[in-house]
PDB file of C-alpha atoms in Angstrom:
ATOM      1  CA  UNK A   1     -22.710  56.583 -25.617  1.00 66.00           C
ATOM      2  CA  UNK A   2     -25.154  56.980 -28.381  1.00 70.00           C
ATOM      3  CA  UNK A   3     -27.278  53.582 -29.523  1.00 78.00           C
ATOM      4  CA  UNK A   4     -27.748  53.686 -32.986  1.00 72.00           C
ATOM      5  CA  UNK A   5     -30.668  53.616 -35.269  1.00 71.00           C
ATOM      6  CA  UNK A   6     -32.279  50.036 -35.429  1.00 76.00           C
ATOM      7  CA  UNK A   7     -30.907  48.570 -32.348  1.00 76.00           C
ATOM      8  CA  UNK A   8     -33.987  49.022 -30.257  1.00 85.00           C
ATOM      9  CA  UNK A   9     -37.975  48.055 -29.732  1.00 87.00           C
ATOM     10  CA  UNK A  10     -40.140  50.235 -30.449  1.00 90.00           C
ATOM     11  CA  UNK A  11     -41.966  50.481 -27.302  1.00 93.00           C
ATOM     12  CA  UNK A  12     -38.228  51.451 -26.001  1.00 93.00           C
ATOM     13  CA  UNK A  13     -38.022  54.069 -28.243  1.00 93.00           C
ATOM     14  CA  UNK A  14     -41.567  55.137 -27.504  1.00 95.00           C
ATOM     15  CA  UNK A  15     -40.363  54.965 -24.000  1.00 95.00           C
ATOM     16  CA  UNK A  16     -37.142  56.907 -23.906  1.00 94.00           C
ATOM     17  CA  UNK A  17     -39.033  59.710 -26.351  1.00 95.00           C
ATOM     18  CA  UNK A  18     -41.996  60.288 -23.888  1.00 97.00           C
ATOM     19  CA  UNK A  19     -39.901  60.277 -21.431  1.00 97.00           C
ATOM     20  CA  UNK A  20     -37.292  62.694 -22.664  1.00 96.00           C
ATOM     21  CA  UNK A  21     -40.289  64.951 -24.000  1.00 97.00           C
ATOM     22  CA  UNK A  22     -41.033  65.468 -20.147  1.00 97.00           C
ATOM     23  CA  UNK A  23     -37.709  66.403 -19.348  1.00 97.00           C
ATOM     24  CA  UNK A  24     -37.378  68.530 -22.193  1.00 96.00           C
ATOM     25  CA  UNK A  25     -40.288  70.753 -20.612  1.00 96.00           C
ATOM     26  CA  UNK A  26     -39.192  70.794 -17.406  1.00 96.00           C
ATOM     27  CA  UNK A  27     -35.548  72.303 -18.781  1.00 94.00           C
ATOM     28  CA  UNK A  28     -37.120  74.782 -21.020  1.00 93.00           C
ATOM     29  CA  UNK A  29     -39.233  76.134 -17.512  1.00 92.00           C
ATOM     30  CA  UNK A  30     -36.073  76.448 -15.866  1.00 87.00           C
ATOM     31  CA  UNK A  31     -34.282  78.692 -18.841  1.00 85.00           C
ATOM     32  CA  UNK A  32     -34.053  82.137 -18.499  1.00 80.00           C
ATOM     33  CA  UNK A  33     -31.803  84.827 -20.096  1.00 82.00           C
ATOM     34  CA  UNK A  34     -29.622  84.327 -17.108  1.00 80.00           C
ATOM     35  CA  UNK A  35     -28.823  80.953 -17.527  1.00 81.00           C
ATOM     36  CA  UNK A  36     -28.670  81.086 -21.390  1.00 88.00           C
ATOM     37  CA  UNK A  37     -24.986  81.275 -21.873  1.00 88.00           C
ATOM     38  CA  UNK A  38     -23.879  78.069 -19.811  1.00 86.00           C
ATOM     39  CA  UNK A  39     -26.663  76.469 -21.343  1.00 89.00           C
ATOM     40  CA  UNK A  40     -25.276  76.559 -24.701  1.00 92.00           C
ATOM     41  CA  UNK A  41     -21.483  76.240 -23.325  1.00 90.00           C
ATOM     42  CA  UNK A  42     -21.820  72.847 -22.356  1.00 90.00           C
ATOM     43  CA  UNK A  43     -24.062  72.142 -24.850  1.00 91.00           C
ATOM     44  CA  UNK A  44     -21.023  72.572 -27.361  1.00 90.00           C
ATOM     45  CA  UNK A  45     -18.711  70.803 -24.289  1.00 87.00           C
ATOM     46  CA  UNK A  46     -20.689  67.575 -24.583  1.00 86.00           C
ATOM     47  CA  UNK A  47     -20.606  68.048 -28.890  1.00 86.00           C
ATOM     48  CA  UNK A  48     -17.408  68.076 -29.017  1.00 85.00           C
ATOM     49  CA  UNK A  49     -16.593  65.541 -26.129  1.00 81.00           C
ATOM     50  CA  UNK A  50     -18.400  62.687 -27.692  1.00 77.00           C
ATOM     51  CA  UNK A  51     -17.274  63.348 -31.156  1.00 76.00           C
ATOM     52  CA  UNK A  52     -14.313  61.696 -30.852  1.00 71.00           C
ATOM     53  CA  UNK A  53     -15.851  57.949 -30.293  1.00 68.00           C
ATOM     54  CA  UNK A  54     -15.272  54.264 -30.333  1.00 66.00           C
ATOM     55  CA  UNK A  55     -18.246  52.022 -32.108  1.00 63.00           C
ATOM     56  CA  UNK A  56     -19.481  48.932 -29.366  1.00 58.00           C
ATOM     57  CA  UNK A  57     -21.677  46.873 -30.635  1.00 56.00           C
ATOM     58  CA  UNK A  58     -25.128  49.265 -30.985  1.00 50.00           C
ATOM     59  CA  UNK A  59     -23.355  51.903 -28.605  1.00 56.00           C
ATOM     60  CA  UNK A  60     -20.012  53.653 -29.037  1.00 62.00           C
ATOM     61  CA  UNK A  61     -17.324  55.010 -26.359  1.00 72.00           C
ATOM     62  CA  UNK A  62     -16.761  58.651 -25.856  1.00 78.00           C
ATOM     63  CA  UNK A  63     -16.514  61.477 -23.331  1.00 84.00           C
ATOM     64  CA  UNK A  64     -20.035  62.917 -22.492  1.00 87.00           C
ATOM     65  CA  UNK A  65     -19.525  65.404 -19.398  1.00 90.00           C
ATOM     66  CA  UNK A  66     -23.082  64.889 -18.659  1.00 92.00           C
ATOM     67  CA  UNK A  67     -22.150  65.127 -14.648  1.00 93.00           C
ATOM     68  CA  UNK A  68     -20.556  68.337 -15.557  1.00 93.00           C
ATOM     69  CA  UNK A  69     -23.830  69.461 -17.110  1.00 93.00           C
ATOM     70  CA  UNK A  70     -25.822  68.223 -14.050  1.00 94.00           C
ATOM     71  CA  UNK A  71     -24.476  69.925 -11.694  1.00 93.00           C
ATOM     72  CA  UNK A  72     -24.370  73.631 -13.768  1.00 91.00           C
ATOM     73  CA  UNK A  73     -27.961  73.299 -15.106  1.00 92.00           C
ATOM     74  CA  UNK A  74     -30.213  70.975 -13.656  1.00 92.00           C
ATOM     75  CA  UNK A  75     -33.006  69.937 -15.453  1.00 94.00           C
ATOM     76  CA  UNK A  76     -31.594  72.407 -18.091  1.00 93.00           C
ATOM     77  CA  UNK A  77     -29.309  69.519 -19.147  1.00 94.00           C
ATOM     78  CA  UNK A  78     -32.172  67.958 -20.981  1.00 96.00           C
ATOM     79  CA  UNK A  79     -32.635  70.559 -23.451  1.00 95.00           C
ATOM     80  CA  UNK A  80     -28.803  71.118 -23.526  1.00 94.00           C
ATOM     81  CA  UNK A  81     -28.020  67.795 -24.398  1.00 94.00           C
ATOM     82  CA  UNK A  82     -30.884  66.985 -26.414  1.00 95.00           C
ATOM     83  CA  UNK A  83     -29.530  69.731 -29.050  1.00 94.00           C
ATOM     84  CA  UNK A  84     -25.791  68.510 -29.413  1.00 92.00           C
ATOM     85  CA  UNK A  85     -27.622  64.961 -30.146  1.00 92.00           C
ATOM     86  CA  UNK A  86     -29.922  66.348 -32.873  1.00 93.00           C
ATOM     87  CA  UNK A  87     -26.988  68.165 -34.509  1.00 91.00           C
ATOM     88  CA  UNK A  88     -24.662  65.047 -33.948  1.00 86.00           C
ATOM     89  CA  UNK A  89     -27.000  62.971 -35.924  1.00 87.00           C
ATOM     90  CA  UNK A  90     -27.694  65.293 -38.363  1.00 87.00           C
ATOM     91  CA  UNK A  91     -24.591  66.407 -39.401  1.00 85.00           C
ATOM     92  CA  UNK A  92     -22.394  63.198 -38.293  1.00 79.00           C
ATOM     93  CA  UNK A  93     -24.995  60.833 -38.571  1.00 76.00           C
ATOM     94  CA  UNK A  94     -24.188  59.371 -34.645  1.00 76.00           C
ATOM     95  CA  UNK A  95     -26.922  57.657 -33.037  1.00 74.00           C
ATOM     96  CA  UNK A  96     -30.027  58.662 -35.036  1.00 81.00           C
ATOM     97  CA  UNK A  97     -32.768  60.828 -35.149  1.00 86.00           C
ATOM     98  CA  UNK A  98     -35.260  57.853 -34.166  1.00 89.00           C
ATOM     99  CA  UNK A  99     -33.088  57.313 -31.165  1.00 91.00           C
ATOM    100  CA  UNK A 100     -32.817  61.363 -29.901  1.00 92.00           C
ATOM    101  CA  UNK A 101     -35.307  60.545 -27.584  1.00 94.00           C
ATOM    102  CA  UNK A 102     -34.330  57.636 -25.765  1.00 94.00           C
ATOM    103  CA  UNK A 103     -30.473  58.779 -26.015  1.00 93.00           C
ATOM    104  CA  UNK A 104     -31.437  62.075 -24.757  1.00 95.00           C
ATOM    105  CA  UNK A 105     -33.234  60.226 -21.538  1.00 96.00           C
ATOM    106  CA  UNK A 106     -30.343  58.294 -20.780  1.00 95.00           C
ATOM    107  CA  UNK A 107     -27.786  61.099 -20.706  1.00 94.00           C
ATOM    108  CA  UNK A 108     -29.650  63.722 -19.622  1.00 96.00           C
ATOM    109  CA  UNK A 109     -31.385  61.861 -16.793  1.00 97.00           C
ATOM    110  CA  UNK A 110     -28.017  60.787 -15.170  1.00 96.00           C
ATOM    111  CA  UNK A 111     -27.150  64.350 -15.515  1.00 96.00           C
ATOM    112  CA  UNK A 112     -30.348  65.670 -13.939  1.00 96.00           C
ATOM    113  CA  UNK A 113     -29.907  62.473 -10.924  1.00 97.00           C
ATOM    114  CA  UNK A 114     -26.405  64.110 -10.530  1.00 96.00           C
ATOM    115  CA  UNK A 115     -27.558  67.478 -10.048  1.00 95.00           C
ATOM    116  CA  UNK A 116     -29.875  66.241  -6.924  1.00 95.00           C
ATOM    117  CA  UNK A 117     -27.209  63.944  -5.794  1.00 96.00           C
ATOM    118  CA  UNK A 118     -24.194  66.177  -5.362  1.00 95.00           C
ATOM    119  CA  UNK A 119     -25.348  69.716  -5.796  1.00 90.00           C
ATOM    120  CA  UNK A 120     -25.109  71.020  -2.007  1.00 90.00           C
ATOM    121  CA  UNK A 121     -21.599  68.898  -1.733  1.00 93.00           C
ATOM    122  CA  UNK A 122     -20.142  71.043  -4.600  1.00 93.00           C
ATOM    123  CA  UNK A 123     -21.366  73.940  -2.629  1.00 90.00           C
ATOM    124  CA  UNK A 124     -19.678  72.481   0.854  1.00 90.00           C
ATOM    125  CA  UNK A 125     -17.140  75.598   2.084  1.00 89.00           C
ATOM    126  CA  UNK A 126     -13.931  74.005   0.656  1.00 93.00           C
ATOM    127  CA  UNK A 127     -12.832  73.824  -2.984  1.00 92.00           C
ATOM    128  CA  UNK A 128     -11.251  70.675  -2.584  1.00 94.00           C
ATOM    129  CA  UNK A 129     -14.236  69.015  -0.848  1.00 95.00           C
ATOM    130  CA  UNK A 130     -16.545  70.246  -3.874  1.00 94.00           C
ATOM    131  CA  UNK A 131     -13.993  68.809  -6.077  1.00 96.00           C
ATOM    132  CA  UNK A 132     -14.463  65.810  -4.141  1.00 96.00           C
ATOM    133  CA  UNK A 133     -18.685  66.034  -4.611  1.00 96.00           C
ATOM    134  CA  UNK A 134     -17.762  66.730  -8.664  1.00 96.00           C
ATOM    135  CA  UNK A 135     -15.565  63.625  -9.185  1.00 97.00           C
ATOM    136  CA  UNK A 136     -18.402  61.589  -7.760  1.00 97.00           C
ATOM    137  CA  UNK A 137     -21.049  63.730 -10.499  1.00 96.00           C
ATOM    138  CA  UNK A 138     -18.808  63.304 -13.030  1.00 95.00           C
ATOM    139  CA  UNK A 139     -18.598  59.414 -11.962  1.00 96.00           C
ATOM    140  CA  UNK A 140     -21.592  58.671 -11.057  1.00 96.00           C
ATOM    141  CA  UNK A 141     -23.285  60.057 -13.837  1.00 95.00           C
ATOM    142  CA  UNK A 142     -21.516  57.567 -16.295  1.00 93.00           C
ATOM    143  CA  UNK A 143     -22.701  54.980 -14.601  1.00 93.00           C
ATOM    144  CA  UNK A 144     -26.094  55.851 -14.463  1.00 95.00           C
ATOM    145  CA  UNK A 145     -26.132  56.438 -18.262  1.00 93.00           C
ATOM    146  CA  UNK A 146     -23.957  53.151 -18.621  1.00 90.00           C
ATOM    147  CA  UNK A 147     -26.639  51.219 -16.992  1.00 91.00           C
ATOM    148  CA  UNK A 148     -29.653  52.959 -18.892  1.00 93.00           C
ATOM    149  CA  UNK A 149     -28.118  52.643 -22.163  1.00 89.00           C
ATOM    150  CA  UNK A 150     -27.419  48.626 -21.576  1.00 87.00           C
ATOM    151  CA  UNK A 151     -31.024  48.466 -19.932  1.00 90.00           C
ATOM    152  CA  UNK A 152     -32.241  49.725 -23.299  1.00 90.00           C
ATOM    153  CA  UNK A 153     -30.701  47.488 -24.969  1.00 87.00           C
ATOM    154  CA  UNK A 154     -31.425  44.333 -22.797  1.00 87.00           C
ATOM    155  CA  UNK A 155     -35.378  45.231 -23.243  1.00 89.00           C
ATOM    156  CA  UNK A 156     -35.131  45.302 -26.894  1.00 86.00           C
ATOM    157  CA  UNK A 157     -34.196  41.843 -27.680  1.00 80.00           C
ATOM    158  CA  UNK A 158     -32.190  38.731 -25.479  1.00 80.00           C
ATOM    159  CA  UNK A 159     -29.902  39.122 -28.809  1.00 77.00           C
ATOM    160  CA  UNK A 160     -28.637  42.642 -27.231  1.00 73.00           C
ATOM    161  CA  UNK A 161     -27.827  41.243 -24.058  1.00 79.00           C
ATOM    162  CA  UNK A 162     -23.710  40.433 -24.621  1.00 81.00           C
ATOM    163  CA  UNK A 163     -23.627  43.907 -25.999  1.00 73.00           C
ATOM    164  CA  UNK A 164     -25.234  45.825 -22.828  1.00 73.00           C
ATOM    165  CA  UNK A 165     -22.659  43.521 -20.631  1.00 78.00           C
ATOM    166  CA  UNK A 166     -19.661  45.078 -22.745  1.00 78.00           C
ATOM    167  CA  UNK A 167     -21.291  48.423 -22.915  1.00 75.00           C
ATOM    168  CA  UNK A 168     -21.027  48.476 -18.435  1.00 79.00           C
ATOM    169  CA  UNK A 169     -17.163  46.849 -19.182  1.00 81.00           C
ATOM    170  CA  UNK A 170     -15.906  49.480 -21.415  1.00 79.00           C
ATOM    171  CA  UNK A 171     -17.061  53.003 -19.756  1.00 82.00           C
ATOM    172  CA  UNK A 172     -15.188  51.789 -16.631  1.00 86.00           C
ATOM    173  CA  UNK A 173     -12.169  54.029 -17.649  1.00 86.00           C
ATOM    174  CA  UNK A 174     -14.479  56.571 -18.922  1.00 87.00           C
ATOM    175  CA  UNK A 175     -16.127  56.574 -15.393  1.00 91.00           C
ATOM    176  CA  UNK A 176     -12.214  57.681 -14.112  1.00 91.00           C
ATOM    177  CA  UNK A 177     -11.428  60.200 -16.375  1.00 91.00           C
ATOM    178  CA  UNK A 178     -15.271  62.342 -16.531  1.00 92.00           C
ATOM    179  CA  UNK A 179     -14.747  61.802 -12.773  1.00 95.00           C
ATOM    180  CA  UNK A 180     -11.509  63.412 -12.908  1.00 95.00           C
ATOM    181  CA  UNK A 181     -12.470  66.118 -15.404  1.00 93.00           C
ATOM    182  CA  UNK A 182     -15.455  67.326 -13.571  1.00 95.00           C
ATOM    183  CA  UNK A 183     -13.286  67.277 -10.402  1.00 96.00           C
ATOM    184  CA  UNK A 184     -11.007  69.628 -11.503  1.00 96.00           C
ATOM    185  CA  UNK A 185     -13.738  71.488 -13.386  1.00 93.00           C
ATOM    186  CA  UNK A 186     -15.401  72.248  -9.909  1.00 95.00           C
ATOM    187  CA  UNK A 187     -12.457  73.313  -8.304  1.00 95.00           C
ATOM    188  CA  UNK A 188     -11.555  76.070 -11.180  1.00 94.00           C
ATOM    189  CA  UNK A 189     -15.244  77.332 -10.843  1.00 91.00           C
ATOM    190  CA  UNK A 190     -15.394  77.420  -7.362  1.00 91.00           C
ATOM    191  CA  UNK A 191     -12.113  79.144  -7.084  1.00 90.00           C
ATOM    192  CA  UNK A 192     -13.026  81.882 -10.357  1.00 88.00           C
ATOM    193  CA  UNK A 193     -16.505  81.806 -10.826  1.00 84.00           C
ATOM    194  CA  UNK A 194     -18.641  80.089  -7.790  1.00 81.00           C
ATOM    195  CA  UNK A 195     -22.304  81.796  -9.073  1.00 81.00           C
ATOM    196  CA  UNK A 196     -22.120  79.717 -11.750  1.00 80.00           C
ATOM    197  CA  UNK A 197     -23.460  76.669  -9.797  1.00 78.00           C
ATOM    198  CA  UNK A 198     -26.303  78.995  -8.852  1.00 71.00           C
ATOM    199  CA  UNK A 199     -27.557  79.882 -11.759  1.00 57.00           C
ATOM    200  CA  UNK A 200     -30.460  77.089 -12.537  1.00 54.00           C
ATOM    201  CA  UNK A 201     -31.692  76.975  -9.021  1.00 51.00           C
ATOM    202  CA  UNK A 202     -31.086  80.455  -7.933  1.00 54.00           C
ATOM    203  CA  UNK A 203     -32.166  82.372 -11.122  1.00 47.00           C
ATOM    204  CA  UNK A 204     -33.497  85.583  -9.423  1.00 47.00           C
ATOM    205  CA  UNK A 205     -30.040  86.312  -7.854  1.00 43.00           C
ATOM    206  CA  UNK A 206     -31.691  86.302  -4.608  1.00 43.00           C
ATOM    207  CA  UNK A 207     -28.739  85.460  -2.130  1.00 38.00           C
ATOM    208  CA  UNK A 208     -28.917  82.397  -0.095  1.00 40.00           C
ATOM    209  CA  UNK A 209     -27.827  81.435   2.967  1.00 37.00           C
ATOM    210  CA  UNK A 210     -26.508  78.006   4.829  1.00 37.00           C
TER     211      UNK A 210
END
């Protein structure tokens, strides 16, 4: 769901790179040797999700597994995802290096909304209920970076404004399958490796209760 270079204002891209700067030093707080290792796995998940894309307009179609990355890392996910975007554009030339910052906002800020939204149902006794939680993260969190992605574009220019309407119409499937994906994601890590959705907000390895 990257925008590309030129599409926006600049006081949106001023906007989304303040913005994403803020995140970014929250995440980097919350690192720790610990929580390293997932850090860079879904880093490389979301690379290689979204390389496989369709151009829209200024945006383009693709897997992101930002819910997914939500729910593991927290506000981790802005760091996380703001490297796979930097080495996307530099290497692929997606979306753009004067774009990292509001792109990085308006994945990683979904992710981060997720990660509030459906972290204790994900932790909920049953598998399949935290499955349940993880479709809606996985949803949810396209939706959120559907509508920030055609918000950006609708405050750069009336000219942009068909394009954010057909950016909302086209992720609708993608909002199905990152829903099912980080269902079934949940479920596997709940059943083989539960600690895993401890890790950002449990760092210490203190154990909690409730």
């Amino acid at each position: 769901m990257h925008i590309a270079d030129g599409a926006l204002s600049g006081p949106v891209l001023i906007a989304g790179g303040v913005l994403s700067l803020a995140g970014l030093g929250i995440g980097l707080r919350k690192l720790d040797m610990e929580t390293i290792p997932a850090t860079g796995v879904l880093s490389a998940t979301f690379f290689v999700a979204s390389l496989i894309h369709f151009p829209v307009g200024a945006s383009s179609v693709h897997l992101i597994m930002n819910g997914l990355a939500g729910l593991v890392l927290g506000w981790a996910a802005f760091p996380a995802l703001a490297v796979a975007l930097l080495l996307q554009a530099i290497f692929f030339g997606f979306g753009g290096v004067t774009v990292l910052g509001i792109n990085t906002f308006n994945i990683a800020a979904a992710a981060v909304l997720m990660h509030y939204l459906c972290r204790r149902g994900i932790m909920a006794n049953s598998p399949s209920i935290a499955a349940m939680w993880g479709a809606a993260a996985g949803a949810g969190a396209i939706v959120v970076t559907t509508v920030l992605v055609a918000l950006s574009l609708a405050l750069s220019g009336e000219q942009f404004i068909p394009a954010a309407q057909v950016t909302v119409l086209v992720h609708i499937p993608v909002m199905i399958i990152e829903g099912a994906v980080t269902a079934a994601a949940v479920y596997l890590v709940r059943k083989v490796k539960p600690e895993l959705f401890t890790a950002i907000s449990n760092p210490r390895g203190e154990t909690r209760h409730g």
